[in-house]
Structure formats: C-alpha cells, structure tokens
Amino acid sequence: MATNGEAQPAKHQEVGHKSVLQSDALYQYILETSVYPREPESMKELREVTAKHPWNLMTTSADEGQFLNMLLKLINAKNTMEIGVYTGYSLLSTALALPEDGKILALDINRENYEIGLPIIEKAGVAHKIDFREGPALPLLDQMVDDVTFHGSFDFIFVDADKDNYLNYHKRLIDLVKIGGVIGYDNTLWNGSLVAPPDAPMRKYVRYYRDFVLELNKALAVDPRVEICQLPVGDGITLCRRIN
C-alpha cells in the first residue's frame, strides 16, 4: 500500500494476462518506449490484424517477437523450426531475422489461421524461407528422429503449441537441434498461474494446462543435456541450449 496516499498501479485481477508483469503501466511503457518504435511495419500490420481475431490471446506478444528476432541474429541461426504458428507473428519475426537463404519448418494443425498472416508475410518478402506443414507435429518429428540426416540439423526451434505435449516435443527435439543450438519453449510462466493459490481466479484453459507446464519446468531444470534460462518475457520463455 502506498504511504503517501496515492493509489498503487492496478494489478491484474484475473490470472490469464498475456504479460506476467504485475503493472499494466510498466508493460505499456516497455512497449511504447522500446518495442513499438522499432517494430517492422509488416509485424505491426500482422499484430493489428491478429488483434481482431477471436483467438488473439494465442499470438506471441510484441516484446517477445522483438526478443526472438534479436536472439536469432545473435546466434546466427539459419535453419529453424517452429511448432505452433497461429497467424504467424513469431514466424514473421523469425523470417525477418534469418539470412536470405535461411529456412523455417513451420508446423501447425490449422492452415486457415496461418493464411490470415500469409499475405503480410509475402508482402514482407520472406515467404520463400517458410516451409509450412499442416497437421500434428509429433508424427513428422518421429519421422525426422528416425532419419539420422536430421539429427543436429536445426540451429533454433521455437515451441508455442499444445502445452500437454511439450515434454513429448522435448524428447524428440533434443535430437534434432544441434549441439550449441537453442530450443525456446513459450508460455513457461503460464499467465503467472504457477505460483497462484489453488482458489485463485483463472480461466479454464489456464487451470487445465497449468500442471503440464509445471511438469515441463521441473523436467528442464534437471535435464543434463541442456543449459537453461527462463525469462519473464511475454508469458515466460525458457531457452534450452543443447550441450551434449
């Protein structure tokens, strides 16, 4: 409570906000100061189009899109994979960061959502970097794991899909990412619900997937094959750098 009589900034009353920051004003400051002024026009257009979609909460936040774009440049990524595409905001961020001959294997069960953003991706001149595959990711990943030519072939893999399969993805992706490469798991702070009391108000889908995210976090914390860094960007992202 403020001691000078002034009201404290409002905090989110319901677990389920896209950012885990407790102050809306602080999050808006980050966006308006550091993110929006540098956001490429194509990403801004796709963000605004996605905001009109009824499932817009599924999109990658603008600050996380900026983070991914810089990360990919820092690690000089060229061959990447994305599991969970939605309208393609993070996909576009990745495509813009990759060199002209860079590639993204993009997997999603819903091509219709991807096609919302596809015209913008095409207009940005990066559609040729994307190999979109519609359907469940696990069967394709199993095929790739069975083919040793794919082992260690990816520089970066971003996962923002069905949380109940995150551990199943990890079991397969660890063979596909190169030693020194990075896997990024999105939503690993899961709307702040991981430390919320059992009776906290939260949306049904948040409560349903909460235990799966907790299980993932525990498993990654003790996985000797990776170094990890969990960051409170967007809804939380855990970076796993393969070391063996």
CSV table of C-alpha atoms in Angstrom, one decimal:
chain,number,residue,atom,x,y,z
A,1,MET,CA,0.0,0.0,0.0
A,2,ALA,CA,1.2,3.5,-0.8
A,3,THR,CA,2.3,5.6,2.1
A,4,ASN,CA,1.7,9.0,0.5
A,5,GLY,CA,-2.0,8.5,-0.1
A,6,GLU,CA,-1.5,7.8,-3.8
A,7,ALA,CA,-3.1,4.7,-5.4
A,8,GLN,CA,-0.8,2.0,-6.5
A,9,PRO,CA,-0.8,0.9,-10.2
A,10,ALA,CA,-3.6,-1.5,-10.8
A,11,LYS,CA,-2.6,-5.2,-10.9
A,12,HIS,CA,-4.3,-7.9,-12.9
A,13,GLN,CA,-7.3,-9.3,-11.1
A,14,GLU,CA,-7.5,-12.5,-13.1
A,15,VAL,CA,-4.8,-14.9,-13.8
A,16,GLY,CA,-4.6,-15.0,-17.6
A,17,HIS,CA,-3.0,-11.8,-18.7
A,18,LYS,CA,-0.5,-12.1,-21.6
A,19,SER,CA,2.3,-10.4,-19.7
A,20,VAL,CA,3.5,-11.7,-16.3
A,21,LEU,CA,4.4,-8.1,-15.3
A,22,GLN,CA,2.1,-7.1,-12.5
A,23,SER,CA,1.9,-3.5,-13.6
A,24,ASP,CA,0.0,-2.7,-16.8
A,25,ALA,CA,1.6,0.7,-16.9
A,26,LEU,CA,5.1,-0.7,-16.7
A,27,TYR,CA,4.4,-3.2,-19.5
A,28,GLN,CA,2.9,-0.4,-21.7
A,29,TYR,CA,6.0,1.7,-21.0
A,30,ILE,CA,8.2,-1.1,-22.4
A,31,LEU,CA,6.0,-1.5,-25.5
A,32,GLU,CA,5.8,2.2,-26.2
A,33,THR,CA,9.4,3.0,-25.4
A,34,SER,CA,11.4,0.1,-26.8
A,35,VAL,CA,9.2,-2.2,-28.8
A,36,TYR,CA,6.6,-0.4,-31.0
A,37,PRO,CA,9.0,2.3,-32.3
A,38,ARG,CA,11.3,-0.4,-33.7
A,39,GLU,CA,8.7,-2.9,-34.8
A,40,PRO,CA,8.9,-3.6,-38.5
A,41,GLU,CA,5.9,-2.3,-40.4
A,42,SER,CA,5.0,-5.8,-41.5
A,43,MET,CA,5.0,-7.1,-38.0
A,44,LYS,CA,2.9,-4.2,-36.8
A,45,GLU,CA,0.3,-4.9,-39.6
A,46,LEU,CA,0.2,-8.6,-38.7
A,47,ARG,CA,-0.2,-7.7,-35.0
A,48,GLU,CA,-3.1,-5.4,-35.7
A,49,VAL,CA,-4.8,-8.0,-38.0
A,50,THR,CA,-4.3,-10.7,-35.4
A,51,ALA,CA,-5.8,-8.5,-32.6
A,52,LYS,CA,-9.2,-8.7,-34.5
A,53,HIS,CA,-9.2,-12.5,-34.4
A,54,PRO,CA,-11.3,-14.1,-31.6
A,55,TRP,CA,-8.3,-16.2,-30.5
A,56,ASN,CA,-5.9,-13.3,-30.4
A,57,LEU,CA,-4.6,-14.3,-27.0
A,58,MET,CA,-2.7,-17.1,-28.7
A,59,THR,CA,-0.3,-14.7,-30.5
A,60,THR,CA,3.2,-14.0,-29.5
A,61,SER,CA,3.5,-10.7,-27.7
A,62,ALA,CA,5.3,-7.8,-29.4
A,63,ASP,CA,8.1,-7.7,-26.9
A,64,GLU,CA,8.7,-11.4,-27.2
A,65,GLY,CA,8.7,-11.1,-31.0
A,66,GLN,CA,11.4,-8.4,-30.7
A,67,PHE,CA,13.4,-10.7,-28.3
A,68,LEU,CA,13.2,-13.7,-30.7
A,69,ASN,CA,14.3,-11.5,-33.6
A,70,MET,CA,17.5,-10.4,-31.8
A,71,LEU,CA,18.2,-13.8,-30.4
A,72,LEU,CA,18.2,-15.4,-33.8
A,73,LYS,CA,20.6,-12.8,-35.1
A,74,LEU,CA,22.9,-13.2,-32.0
A,75,ILE,CA,23.2,-17.0,-32.6
A,76,ASN,CA,23.4,-16.6,-36.4
A,77,ALA,CA,20.6,-19.0,-36.9
A,78,LYS,CA,19.9,-20.3,-40.4
A,79,ASN,CA,17.9,-23.5,-40.2
A,80,THR,CA,15.0,-23.3,-37.8
A,81,MET,CA,11.7,-24.9,-36.8
A,82,GLU,CA,8.5,-23.5,-35.3
A,83,ILE,CA,5.9,-25.7,-33.7
A,84,GLY,CA,2.6,-23.7,-33.3
A,85,VAL,CA,2.2,-20.9,-35.9
A,86,TYR,CA,-1.2,-19.4,-35.4
A,87,THR,CA,-1.3,-16.3,-37.7
A,88,GLY,CA,2.5,-16.1,-37.9
A,89,TYR,CA,3.7,-13.2,-35.8
A,90,SER,CA,6.6,-15.1,-34.3
A,91,LEU,CA,7.1,-16.8,-37.7
A,92,LEU,CA,7.5,-13.4,-39.4
A,93,SER,CA,9.8,-12.2,-36.7
A,94,THR,CA,12.0,-15.3,-37.3
A,95,ALA,CA,11.9,-15.0,-41.1
A,96,LEU,CA,13.0,-11.3,-40.9
A,97,ALA,CA,15.9,-12.3,-38.7
A,98,LEU,CA,17.2,-15.1,-40.9
A,99,PRO,CA,19.6,-14.6,-43.8
A,100,GLU,CA,18.2,-14.7,-47.4
A,101,ASP,CA,18.8,-18.4,-47.6
A,102,GLY,CA,17.5,-19.2,-44.2
A,103,LYS,CA,14.8,-21.8,-43.7
A,104,ILE,CA,11.9,-22.3,-41.2
A,105,LEU,CA,10.0,-25.6,-41.0
A,106,ALA,CA,6.6,-24.3,-39.7
A,107,LEU,CA,4.2,-26.8,-38.2
A,108,ASP,CA,0.6,-26.2,-37.2
A,109,ILE,CA,-2.7,-28.0,-37.2
A,110,ASN,CA,-4.6,-25.1,-38.7
A,111,ARG,CA,-3.6,-23.7,-42.1
A,112,GLU,CA,-6.6,-21.3,-42.1
A,113,ASN,CA,-5.0,-19.2,-39.2
A,114,TYR,CA,-1.7,-19.2,-41.0
A,115,GLU,CA,-3.3,-17.9,-44.1
A,116,ILE,CA,-4.5,-14.8,-42.2
A,117,GLY,CA,-0.9,-13.6,-41.9
A,118,LEU,CA,0.4,-15.1,-45.1
A,119,PRO,CA,-0.3,-12.1,-47.4
A,120,ILE,CA,1.6,-9.9,-45.0
A,121,ILE,CA,4.5,-12.4,-44.9
A,122,GLU,CA,4.5,-12.5,-48.7
A,123,LYS,CA,4.5,-8.7,-48.9
A,124,ALA,CA,7.5,-8.6,-46.5
A,125,GLY,CA,9.4,-10.7,-49.0
A,126,VAL,CA,10.2,-13.6,-46.7
A,127,ALA,CA,7.6,-16.3,-47.6
A,128,HIS,CA,10.2,-18.2,-49.5
A,129,LYS,CA,12.0,-19.0,-46.2
A,130,ILE,CA,9.0,-20.8,-44.8
A,131,ASP,CA,8.0,-24.5,-45.3
A,132,PHE,CA,4.6,-24.7,-43.8
A,133,ARG,CA,3.2,-28.2,-42.9
A,134,GLU,CA,-0.4,-28.6,-41.7
A,135,GLY,CA,-1.1,-31.4,-39.2
A,136,PRO,CA,0.1,-32.7,-35.8
A,137,ALA,CA,3.8,-32.2,-35.2
A,138,LEU,CA,4.6,-35.4,-33.4
A,139,PRO,CA,4.3,-37.8,-36.4
A,140,LEU,CA,6.6,-35.7,-38.5
A,141,LEU,CA,9.0,-35.3,-35.7
A,142,ASP,CA,9.1,-39.1,-35.2
A,143,GLN,CA,10.0,-39.4,-38.9
A,144,MET,CA,12.8,-36.9,-38.6
A,145,VAL,CA,14.2,-38.6,-35.5
A,146,ASP,CA,14.2,-41.9,-37.4
A,147,ASP,CA,16.3,-40.3,-40.2
A,148,VAL,CA,19.7,-39.5,-38.8
A,149,THR,CA,20.3,-36.9,-41.5
A,150,PHE,CA,18.0,-34.6,-39.5
A,151,HIS,CA,19.9,-35.1,-36.2
A,152,GLY,CA,21.6,-31.9,-35.0
A,153,SER,CA,20.4,-30.1,-38.1
A,154,PHE,CA,18.5,-27.2,-36.5
A,155,ASP,CA,20.0,-24.0,-35.1
A,156,PHE,CA,16.9,-22.9,-33.3
A,157,ILE,CA,13.5,-24.4,-32.6
A,158,PHE,CA,10.6,-22.4,-31.1
A,159,VAL,CA,7.6,-24.2,-29.5
A,160,ASP,CA,4.3,-22.4,-28.8
A,161,ALA,CA,1.8,-25.1,-29.2
A,162,ASP,CA,-0.2,-27.7,-27.1
A,163,LYS,CA,1.2,-27.5,-23.6
A,164,ASP,CA,0.2,-31.1,-22.8
A,165,ASN,CA,2.7,-32.2,-25.4
A,166,TYR,CA,5.7,-30.0,-24.5
A,167,LEU,CA,7.6,-32.9,-22.9
A,168,ASN,CA,6.8,-35.1,-25.9
A,169,TYR,CA,8.2,-32.5,-28.1
A,170,HIS,CA,11.3,-32.1,-26.0
A,171,LYS,CA,12.1,-35.8,-26.1
A,172,ARG,CA,12.3,-35.5,-29.9
A,173,LEU,CA,13.7,-32.1,-30.4
A,174,ILE,CA,16.7,-32.7,-28.3
A,175,ASP,CA,18.0,-35.0,-31.1
A,176,LEU,CA,17.1,-32.5,-33.9
A,177,VAL,CA,18.7,-29.3,-32.5
A,178,LYS,CA,22.5,-29.1,-32.9
A,179,ILE,CA,24.9,-29.0,-30.0
A,180,GLY,CA,25.1,-25.3,-29.2
A,181,GLY,CA,21.7,-24.8,-30.7
A,182,VAL,CA,18.7,-23.4,-28.8
A,183,ILE,CA,15.1,-24.6,-28.2
A,184,GLY,CA,12.7,-22.0,-26.9
A,185,TYR,CA,9.6,-23.1,-25.1
A,186,ASP,CA,6.9,-20.4,-24.8
A,187,ASN,CA,4.4,-19.8,-22.0
A,188,THR,CA,6.5,-21.4,-19.3
A,189,LEU,CA,5.3,-18.9,-16.7
A,190,TRP,CA,1.7,-19.7,-17.8
A,191,ASN,CA,0.0,-16.5,-17.1
A,192,GLY,CA,1.5,-16.3,-13.6
A,193,SER,CA,-0.6,-19.3,-12.5
A,194,LEU,CA,2.3,-21.5,-11.5
A,195,VAL,CA,2.6,-19.7,-8.1
A,196,ALA,CA,-1.1,-18.8,-7.7
A,197,PRO,CA,-3.1,-20.3,-4.8
A,198,PRO,CA,-5.5,-23.1,-5.7
A,199,ASP,CA,-8.5,-20.9,-5.3
A,200,ALA,CA,-7.2,-18.0,-7.5
A,201,PRO,CA,-9.5,-16.9,-10.3
A,202,MET,CA,-8.2,-18.2,-13.6
A,203,ARG,CA,-9.5,-19.1,-17.0
A,204,LYS,CA,-10.4,-22.8,-17.5
A,205,TYR,CA,-7.7,-23.3,-20.1
A,206,VAL,CA,-5.1,-21.8,-17.8
A,207,ARG,CA,-6.1,-24.1,-15.0
A,208,TYR,CA,-6.2,-27.2,-17.3
A,209,TYR,CA,-2.7,-26.7,-18.7
A,210,ARG,CA,-1.1,-25.5,-15.5
A,211,ASP,CA,0.2,-28.9,-14.4
A,212,PHE,CA,1.7,-29.7,-17.8
A,213,VAL,CA,3.7,-26.5,-17.7
A,214,LEU,CA,4.8,-27.2,-14.1
A,215,GLU,CA,5.9,-30.7,-15.2
A,216,LEU,CA,7.9,-29.3,-18.1
A,217,ASN,CA,9.7,-26.7,-16.0
A,218,LYS,CA,10.7,-29.4,-13.4
A,219,ALA,CA,12.0,-31.7,-16.2
A,220,LEU,CA,14.0,-29.0,-18.0
A,221,ALA,CA,15.6,-27.9,-14.7
A,222,VAL,CA,17.3,-31.3,-14.2
A,223,ASP,CA,17.9,-32.2,-17.9
A,224,PRO,CA,21.7,-32.6,-18.1
A,225,ARG,CA,21.6,-32.3,-21.9
A,226,VAL,CA,20.8,-28.6,-21.8
A,227,GLU,CA,21.7,-25.3,-20.2
A,228,ILE,CA,18.5,-23.3,-19.5
A,229,CYS,CA,17.4,-19.8,-18.9
A,230,GLN,CA,13.9,-18.9,-18.0
A,231,LEU,CA,12.9,-15.3,-18.8
A,232,PRO,CA,9.8,-13.3,-17.9
A,233,VAL,CA,9.3,-12.1,-21.4
A,234,GLY,CA,5.8,-12.2,-22.7
A,235,ASP,CA,4.2,-15.2,-20.9
A,236,GLY,CA,7.6,-16.6,-20.0
A,237,ILE,CA,10.0,-18.3,-22.3
A,238,THR,CA,12.6,-20.9,-21.4
A,239,LEU,CA,15.7,-21.2,-23.6
A,240,CYS,CA,17.4,-24.6,-23.7
A,241,ARG,CA,20.9,-24.6,-25.2
A,242,ARG,CA,21.9,-28.2,-26.1
A,243,ILE,CA,25.3,-29.1,-24.6
A,244,ASN,CA,25.6,-32.8,-25.3
